C-alpha positions as semicolon CSV with decimal commas, in nm:
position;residue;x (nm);y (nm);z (nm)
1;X;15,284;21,121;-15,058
2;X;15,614;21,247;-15,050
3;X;15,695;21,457;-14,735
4;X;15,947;21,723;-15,005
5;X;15,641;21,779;-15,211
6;X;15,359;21,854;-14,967
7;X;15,212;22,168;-14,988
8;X;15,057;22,388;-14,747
9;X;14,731;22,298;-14,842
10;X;14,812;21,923;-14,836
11;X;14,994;21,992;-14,466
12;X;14,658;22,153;-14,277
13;X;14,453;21,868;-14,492
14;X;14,683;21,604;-14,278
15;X;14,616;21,779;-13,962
16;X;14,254;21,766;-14,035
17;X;14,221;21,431;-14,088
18;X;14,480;21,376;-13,802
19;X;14,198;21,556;-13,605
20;X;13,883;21,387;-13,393
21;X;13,544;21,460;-13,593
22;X;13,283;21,508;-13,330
23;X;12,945;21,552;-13,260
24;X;12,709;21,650;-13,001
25;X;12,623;21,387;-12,798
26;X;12,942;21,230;-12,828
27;X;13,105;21,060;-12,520
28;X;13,476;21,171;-12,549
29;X;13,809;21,115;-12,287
30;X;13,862;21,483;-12,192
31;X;14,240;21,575;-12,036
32;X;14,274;21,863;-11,802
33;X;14,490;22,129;-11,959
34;X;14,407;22,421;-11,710
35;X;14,190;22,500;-11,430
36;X;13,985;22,843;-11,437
37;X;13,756;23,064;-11,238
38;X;13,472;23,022;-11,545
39;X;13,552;22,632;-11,537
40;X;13,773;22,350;-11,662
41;X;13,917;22,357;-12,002
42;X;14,032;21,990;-12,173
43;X;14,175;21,807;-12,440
44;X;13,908;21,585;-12,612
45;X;14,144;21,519;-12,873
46;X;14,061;21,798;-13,129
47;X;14,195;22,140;-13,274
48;X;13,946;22,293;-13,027
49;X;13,923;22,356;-12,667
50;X;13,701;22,183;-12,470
51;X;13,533;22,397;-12,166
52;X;13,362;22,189;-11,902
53;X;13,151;22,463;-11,653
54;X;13,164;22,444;-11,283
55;X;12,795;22,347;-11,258
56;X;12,904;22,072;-11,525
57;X;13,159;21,887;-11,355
58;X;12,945;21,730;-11,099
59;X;12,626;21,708;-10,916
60;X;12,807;21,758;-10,611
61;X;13,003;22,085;-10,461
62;X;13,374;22,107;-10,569
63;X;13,664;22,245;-10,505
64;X;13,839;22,379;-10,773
65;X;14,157;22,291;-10,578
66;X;14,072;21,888;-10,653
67;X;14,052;21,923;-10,977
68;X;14,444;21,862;-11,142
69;X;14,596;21,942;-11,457
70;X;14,607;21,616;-11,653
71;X;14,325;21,440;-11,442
72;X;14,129;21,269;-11,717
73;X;13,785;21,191;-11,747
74;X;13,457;21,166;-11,990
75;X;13,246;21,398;-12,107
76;X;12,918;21,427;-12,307
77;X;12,920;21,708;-12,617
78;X;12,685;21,935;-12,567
79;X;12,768;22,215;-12,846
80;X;13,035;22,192;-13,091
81;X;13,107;22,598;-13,121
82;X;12,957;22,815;-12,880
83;X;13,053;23,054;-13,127
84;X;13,362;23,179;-12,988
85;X;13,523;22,825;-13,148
86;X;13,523;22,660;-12,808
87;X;13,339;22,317;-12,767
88;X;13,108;22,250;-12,483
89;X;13,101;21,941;-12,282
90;X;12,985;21,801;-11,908
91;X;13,163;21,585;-11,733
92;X;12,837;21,520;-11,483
93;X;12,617;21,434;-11,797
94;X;12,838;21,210;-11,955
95;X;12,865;20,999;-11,593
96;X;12,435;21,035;-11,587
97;X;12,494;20,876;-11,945
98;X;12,747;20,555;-11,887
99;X;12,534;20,525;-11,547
100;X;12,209;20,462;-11,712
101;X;12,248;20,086;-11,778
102;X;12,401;20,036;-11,448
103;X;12,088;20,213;-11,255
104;X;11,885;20,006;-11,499
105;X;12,070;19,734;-11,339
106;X;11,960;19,830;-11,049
107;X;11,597;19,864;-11,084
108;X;11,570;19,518;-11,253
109;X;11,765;19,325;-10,956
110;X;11,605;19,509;-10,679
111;X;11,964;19,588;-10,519
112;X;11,981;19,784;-10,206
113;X;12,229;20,051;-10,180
114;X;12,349;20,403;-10,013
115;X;12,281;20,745;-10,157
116;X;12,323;21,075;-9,993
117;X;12,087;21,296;-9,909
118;X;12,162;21,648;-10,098
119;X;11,837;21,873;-10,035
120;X;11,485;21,889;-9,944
121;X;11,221;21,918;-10,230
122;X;10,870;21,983;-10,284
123;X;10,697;21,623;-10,144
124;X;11,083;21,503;-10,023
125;X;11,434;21,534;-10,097
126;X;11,667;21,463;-10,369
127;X;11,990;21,265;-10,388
128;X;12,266;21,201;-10,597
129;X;12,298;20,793;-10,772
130;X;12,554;20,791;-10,982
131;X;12,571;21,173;-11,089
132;X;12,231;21,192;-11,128
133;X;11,962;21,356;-10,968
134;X;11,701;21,078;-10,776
135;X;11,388;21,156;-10,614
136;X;11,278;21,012;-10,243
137;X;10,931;21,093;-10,129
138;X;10,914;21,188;-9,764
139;X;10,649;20,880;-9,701
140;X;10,962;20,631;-9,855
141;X;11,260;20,784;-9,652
142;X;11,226;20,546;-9,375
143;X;10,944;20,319;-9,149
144;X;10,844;20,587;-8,959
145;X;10,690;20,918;-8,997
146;X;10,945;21,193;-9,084
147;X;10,816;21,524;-8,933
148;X;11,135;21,724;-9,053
149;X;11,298;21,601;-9,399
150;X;11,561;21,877;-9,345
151;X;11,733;21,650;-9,104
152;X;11,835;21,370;-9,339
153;X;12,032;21,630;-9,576
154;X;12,362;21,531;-9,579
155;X;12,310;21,174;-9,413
156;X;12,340;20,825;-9,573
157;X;12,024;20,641;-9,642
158;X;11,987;20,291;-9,735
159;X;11,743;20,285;-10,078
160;X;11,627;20,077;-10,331
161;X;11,503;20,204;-10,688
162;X;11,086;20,176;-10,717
163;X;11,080;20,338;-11,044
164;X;11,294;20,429;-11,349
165;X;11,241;20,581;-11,667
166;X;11,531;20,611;-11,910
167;X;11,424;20,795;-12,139
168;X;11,307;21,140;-11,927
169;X;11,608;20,998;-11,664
170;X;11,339;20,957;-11,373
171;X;11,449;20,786;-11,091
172;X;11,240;20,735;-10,755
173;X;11,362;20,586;-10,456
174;X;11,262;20,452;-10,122
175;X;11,431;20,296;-9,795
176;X;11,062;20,227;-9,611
177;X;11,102;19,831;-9,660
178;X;11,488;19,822;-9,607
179;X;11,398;20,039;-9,316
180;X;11,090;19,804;-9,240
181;X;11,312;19,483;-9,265
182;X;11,586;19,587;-9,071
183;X;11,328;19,735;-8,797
184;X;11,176;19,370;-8,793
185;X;11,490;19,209;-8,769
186;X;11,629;19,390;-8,480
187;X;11,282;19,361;-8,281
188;X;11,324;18,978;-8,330
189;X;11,664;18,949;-8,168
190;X;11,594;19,219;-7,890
191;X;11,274;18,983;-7,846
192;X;11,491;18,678;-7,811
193;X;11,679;18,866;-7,564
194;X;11,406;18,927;-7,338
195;X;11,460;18,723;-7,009
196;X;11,125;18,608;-6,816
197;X;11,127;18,707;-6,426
198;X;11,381;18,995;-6,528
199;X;11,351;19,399;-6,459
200;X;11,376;19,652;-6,701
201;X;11,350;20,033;-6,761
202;X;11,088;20,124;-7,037
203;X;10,870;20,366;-7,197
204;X;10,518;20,418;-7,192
205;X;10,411;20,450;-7,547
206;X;10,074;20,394;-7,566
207;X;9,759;20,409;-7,327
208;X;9,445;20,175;-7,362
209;X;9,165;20,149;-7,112
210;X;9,298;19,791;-7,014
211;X;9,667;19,863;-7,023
212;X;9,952;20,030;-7,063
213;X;10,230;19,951;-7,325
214;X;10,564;20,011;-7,260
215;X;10,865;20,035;-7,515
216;X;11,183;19,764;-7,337
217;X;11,449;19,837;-7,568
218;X;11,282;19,833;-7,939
219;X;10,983;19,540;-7,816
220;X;10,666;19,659;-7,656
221;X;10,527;19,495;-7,357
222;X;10,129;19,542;-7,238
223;X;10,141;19,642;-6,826
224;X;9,781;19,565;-6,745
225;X;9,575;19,750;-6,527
226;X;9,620;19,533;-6,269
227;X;9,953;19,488;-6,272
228;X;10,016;19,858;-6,281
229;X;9,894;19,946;-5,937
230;X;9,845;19,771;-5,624
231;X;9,552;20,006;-5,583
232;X;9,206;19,978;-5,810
233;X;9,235;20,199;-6,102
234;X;8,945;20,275;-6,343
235;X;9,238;20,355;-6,646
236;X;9,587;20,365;-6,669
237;X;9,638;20,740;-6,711
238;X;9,530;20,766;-6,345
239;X;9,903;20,649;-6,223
240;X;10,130;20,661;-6,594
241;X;10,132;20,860;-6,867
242;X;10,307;20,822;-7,251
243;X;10,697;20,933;-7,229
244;X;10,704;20,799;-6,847
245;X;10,980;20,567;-6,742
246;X;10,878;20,281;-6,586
247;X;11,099;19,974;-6,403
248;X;10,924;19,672;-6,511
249;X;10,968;19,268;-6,476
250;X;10,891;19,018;-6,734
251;X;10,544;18,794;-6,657
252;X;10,531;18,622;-6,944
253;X;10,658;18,585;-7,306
254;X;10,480;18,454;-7,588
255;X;10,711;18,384;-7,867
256;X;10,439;18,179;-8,117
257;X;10,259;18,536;-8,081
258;X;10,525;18,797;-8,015
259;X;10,350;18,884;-7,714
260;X;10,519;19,003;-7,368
261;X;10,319;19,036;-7,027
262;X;10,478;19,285;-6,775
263;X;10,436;19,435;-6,433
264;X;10,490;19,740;-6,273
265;X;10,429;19,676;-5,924
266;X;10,694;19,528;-5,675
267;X;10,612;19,236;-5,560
268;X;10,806;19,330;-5,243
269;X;10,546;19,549;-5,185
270;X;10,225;19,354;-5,240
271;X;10,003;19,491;-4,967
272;X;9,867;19,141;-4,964
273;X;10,213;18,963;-4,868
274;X;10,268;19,318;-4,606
275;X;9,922;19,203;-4,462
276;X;9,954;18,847;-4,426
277;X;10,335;18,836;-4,288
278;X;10,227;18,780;-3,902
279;X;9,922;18,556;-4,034
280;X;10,010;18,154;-3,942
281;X;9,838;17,865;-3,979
282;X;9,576;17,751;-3,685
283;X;9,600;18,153;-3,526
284;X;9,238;18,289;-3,443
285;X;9,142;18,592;-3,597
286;X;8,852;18,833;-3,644
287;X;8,695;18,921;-4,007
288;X;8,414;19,065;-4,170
289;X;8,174;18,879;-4,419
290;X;8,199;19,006;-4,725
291;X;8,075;18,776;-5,023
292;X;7,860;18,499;-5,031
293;X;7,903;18,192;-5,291
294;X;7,677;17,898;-5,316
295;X;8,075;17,686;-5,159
296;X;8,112;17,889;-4,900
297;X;8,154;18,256;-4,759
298;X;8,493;18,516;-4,837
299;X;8,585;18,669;-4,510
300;X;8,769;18,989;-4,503
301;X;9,024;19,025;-4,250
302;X;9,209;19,333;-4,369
303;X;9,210;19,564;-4,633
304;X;9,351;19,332;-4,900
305;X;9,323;19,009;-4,779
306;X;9,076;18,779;-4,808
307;X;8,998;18,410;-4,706
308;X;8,697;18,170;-4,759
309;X;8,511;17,953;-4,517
310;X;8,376;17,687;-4,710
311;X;8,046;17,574;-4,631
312;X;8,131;17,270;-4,432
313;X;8,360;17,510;-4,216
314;X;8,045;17,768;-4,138
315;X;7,863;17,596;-3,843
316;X;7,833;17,224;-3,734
317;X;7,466;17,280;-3,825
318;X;7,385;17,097;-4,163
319;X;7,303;17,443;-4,479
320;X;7,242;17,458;-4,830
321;X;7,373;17,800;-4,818
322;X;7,614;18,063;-4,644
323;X;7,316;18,281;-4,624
324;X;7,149;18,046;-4,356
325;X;7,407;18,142;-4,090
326;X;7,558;18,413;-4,235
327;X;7,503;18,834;-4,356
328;X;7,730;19,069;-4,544
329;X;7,927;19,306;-4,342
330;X;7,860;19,033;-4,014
331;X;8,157;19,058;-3,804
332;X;8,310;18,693;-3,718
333;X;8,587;18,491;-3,516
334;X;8,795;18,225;-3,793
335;X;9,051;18,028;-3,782
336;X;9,326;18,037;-4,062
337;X;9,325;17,607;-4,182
338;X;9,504;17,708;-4,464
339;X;9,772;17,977;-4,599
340;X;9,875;17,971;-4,930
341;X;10,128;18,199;-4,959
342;X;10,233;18,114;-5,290
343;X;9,903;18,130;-5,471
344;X;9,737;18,431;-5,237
345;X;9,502;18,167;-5,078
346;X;9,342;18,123;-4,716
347;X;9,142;17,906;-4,578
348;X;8,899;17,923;-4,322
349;X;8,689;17,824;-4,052
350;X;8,421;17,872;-3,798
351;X;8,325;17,539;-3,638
352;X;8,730;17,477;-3,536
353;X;8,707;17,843;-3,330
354;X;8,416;17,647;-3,076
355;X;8,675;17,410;-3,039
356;X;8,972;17,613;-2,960
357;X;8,977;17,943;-2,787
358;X;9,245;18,193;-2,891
359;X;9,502;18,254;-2,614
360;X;9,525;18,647;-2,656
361;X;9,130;18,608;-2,653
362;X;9,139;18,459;-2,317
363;X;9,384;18,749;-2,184
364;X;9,093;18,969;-2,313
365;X;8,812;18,792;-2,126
366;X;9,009;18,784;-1,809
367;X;9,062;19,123;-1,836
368;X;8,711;19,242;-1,873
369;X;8,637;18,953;-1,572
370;X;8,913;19,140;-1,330
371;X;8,694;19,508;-1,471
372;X;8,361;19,342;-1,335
373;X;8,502;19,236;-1,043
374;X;8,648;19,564;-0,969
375;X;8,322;19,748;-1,061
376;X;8,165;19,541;-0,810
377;X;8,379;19,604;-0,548
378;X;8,325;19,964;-0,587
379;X;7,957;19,993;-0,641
380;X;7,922;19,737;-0,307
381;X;8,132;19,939;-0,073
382;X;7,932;20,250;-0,216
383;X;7,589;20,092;-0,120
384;X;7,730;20,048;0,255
385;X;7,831;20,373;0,306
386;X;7,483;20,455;0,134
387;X;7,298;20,315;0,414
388;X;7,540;20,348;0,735
């Protein structure tokens, strides 16, 4: 057409066609032109401005300071004339749009990835993926019971997607078995870590009426009742109780089972190895009978030590059984034939004590001779004067 014979009509006809034909639903580069209180308006490439709200720009709070003239972006049409010859667009719904097939991409490759927590809903709290709004029930936050959601708004979870809908845009997510997995993996190295025969400082967690389980730094360890108290206890709430701190040493460790045996008590201050500390082998001492087994008799000689006499060690006489010679609570003179320091056991016996007198045990009888003697001293010269 030649430029000298265009007409006006032909000129706005040009521009028209020069023009962007849109519609809504349309995904369209937008081009900031100016920044307002009401929102953003842009370019999209027609003879109309294109208004993008506040609420529209993003899922997240803005500032209207980051937002530049000429910062481009896309946009979704959401009305072509809102009457007043302005078209409506989104900037947030147009990102929701393009991410789609990536969160689709997502769900079908089980990928694990961070969101942020934004706010607390009915049932859980809702984050952001992408521009779009996704859903984590409380129960799938983490491993662990979550009293008070309100404390993950604003923090980072690790999540993978557990359901998505495209067409209603529903997206559920969870970070219990991420959560789960990385709790496992942790309690296997700090369990690899544990050192048998070494102290730690723990946690009681957990009570049972044959234990106590304490928490050493993410691995649980059973204290049993006996090893909790040098003292008989009927349950371990009588000496601990869940939240104490307790200094503990490694028994055992049971890596096919993931199983850890501790103690509480010192060793140092086994009344058994307090008891025994002047005790030697061949010394006389005195006990008190206090069991009876068909090999032999357990002799008490303080209150948490114990030795046996075995049968052959009870008199020269030939028995079938300790109860021939012997009775419960009977008080007798042993001597110690064996101490076993290292395994708690004593030996015992009766027939070597006829043999062998205890030297302090002499001291004692000439003692009580010297008394007599004395006694009869006195008692004689009273008789003379008696009778003078």
């Amino acid at each position: 057409m030649d430029e000298n014979n265009l007409t006006m009509a032909d000129f706005m006809d040009e521009i028209d066609k020069s023009m962007v034909r849109i519609r809504k639903g349309d995904i369209k580069e937008a081009t900031v032109v100016s920044v307002e209180d009401a929102g953003i308006i842009t370019n999209i490439g027609t003879h109309a401005d294109a208004i993008v709200s506040w609420n529209e720009y993003s899922y997240e709070e803005v500032n209207k300071e980051d937002v530049q003239v000429g910062d481009k972006f896309d946009v979704l049409v959401l009305n072509t004339d809102d009457g007043d010859g302005n078209i409506i667009v989104s900037k947030r719904r147009a990102e929701s749009e393009v991410a789609l097939e990536n969160i689709e991409e997502l769900y079908k490759t089980h990928a694990h990835f961070t969101v942020k927590v934004k706010e607390v809903v009915k049932g859980g709290v809702i984050a952001i993926l992408q521009g779009m709004r996704a859903f984590i029930p409380g129960s799938q936050l983490t491993d662990t019971y979550v009293e008070d959601l309100a404390q993950f708004v604003g923090q980072q979870v690790e999540v993978e997607i557990i359901e998505f809908n495209a067409k209603n845009k529903k997206i559920v997510l969870s970070g219990k078995e991420i959560a789960k997995a990385k709790t496992a993996e942790l309690k296997k190295e700090r369990f690899n870590s544990i050192v048998e025969g070494e102290k730690y400082t723990g946690t009681v967690t957990k009570l049972m009426p044959y234990g106590a389980f304490v928490n050493i730094g993410g691995v649980e360890g059973l204290v049993h009742n006996t090893d909790l108290s040098w003292t008989r206890i009927k349950h371990p709430s009588d000496v601990v109780k869940e939240g104490d701190k307790l200094q503990v040493t490694v028994i055992s460790i049971d890596h096919e089972k993931g199983k850890i045996a501790l103690r509480a008590k010192d060793v140092a201050m086994d009344p058994w190895y307090l008891e025994t500390a002047n005790l030697e082998k061949g010394q006389i001492v005195k006990g008190k009978v206090v069991k009876m087994m068909s090999f032999g008799a357990f002799v008490s000689l303080s209150d948490n030590v114990e030795g046996l006499v075995h049968i052959s060690q009870i008199t020269e006489k030939r028995i079938s059984k300790p109860e021939e010679a012997l009775e419960i609570g009977q008080e007798v003179k042993v001597k110690i034939i064996q101490l076993d320091k290292t395994n708690k056991k004593i030996g015992l016996s009766m027939t070597e004590v006829e043999e062998e007198v205890d030297p302090s045990m002499m001291a004692y009888m000439q003692e009580d001779e010297e008394s007599i003697s004395t006694m009869g001293d006195v008692l004689g010269n009273a008789f003379k004067d008696l009778f003078k």
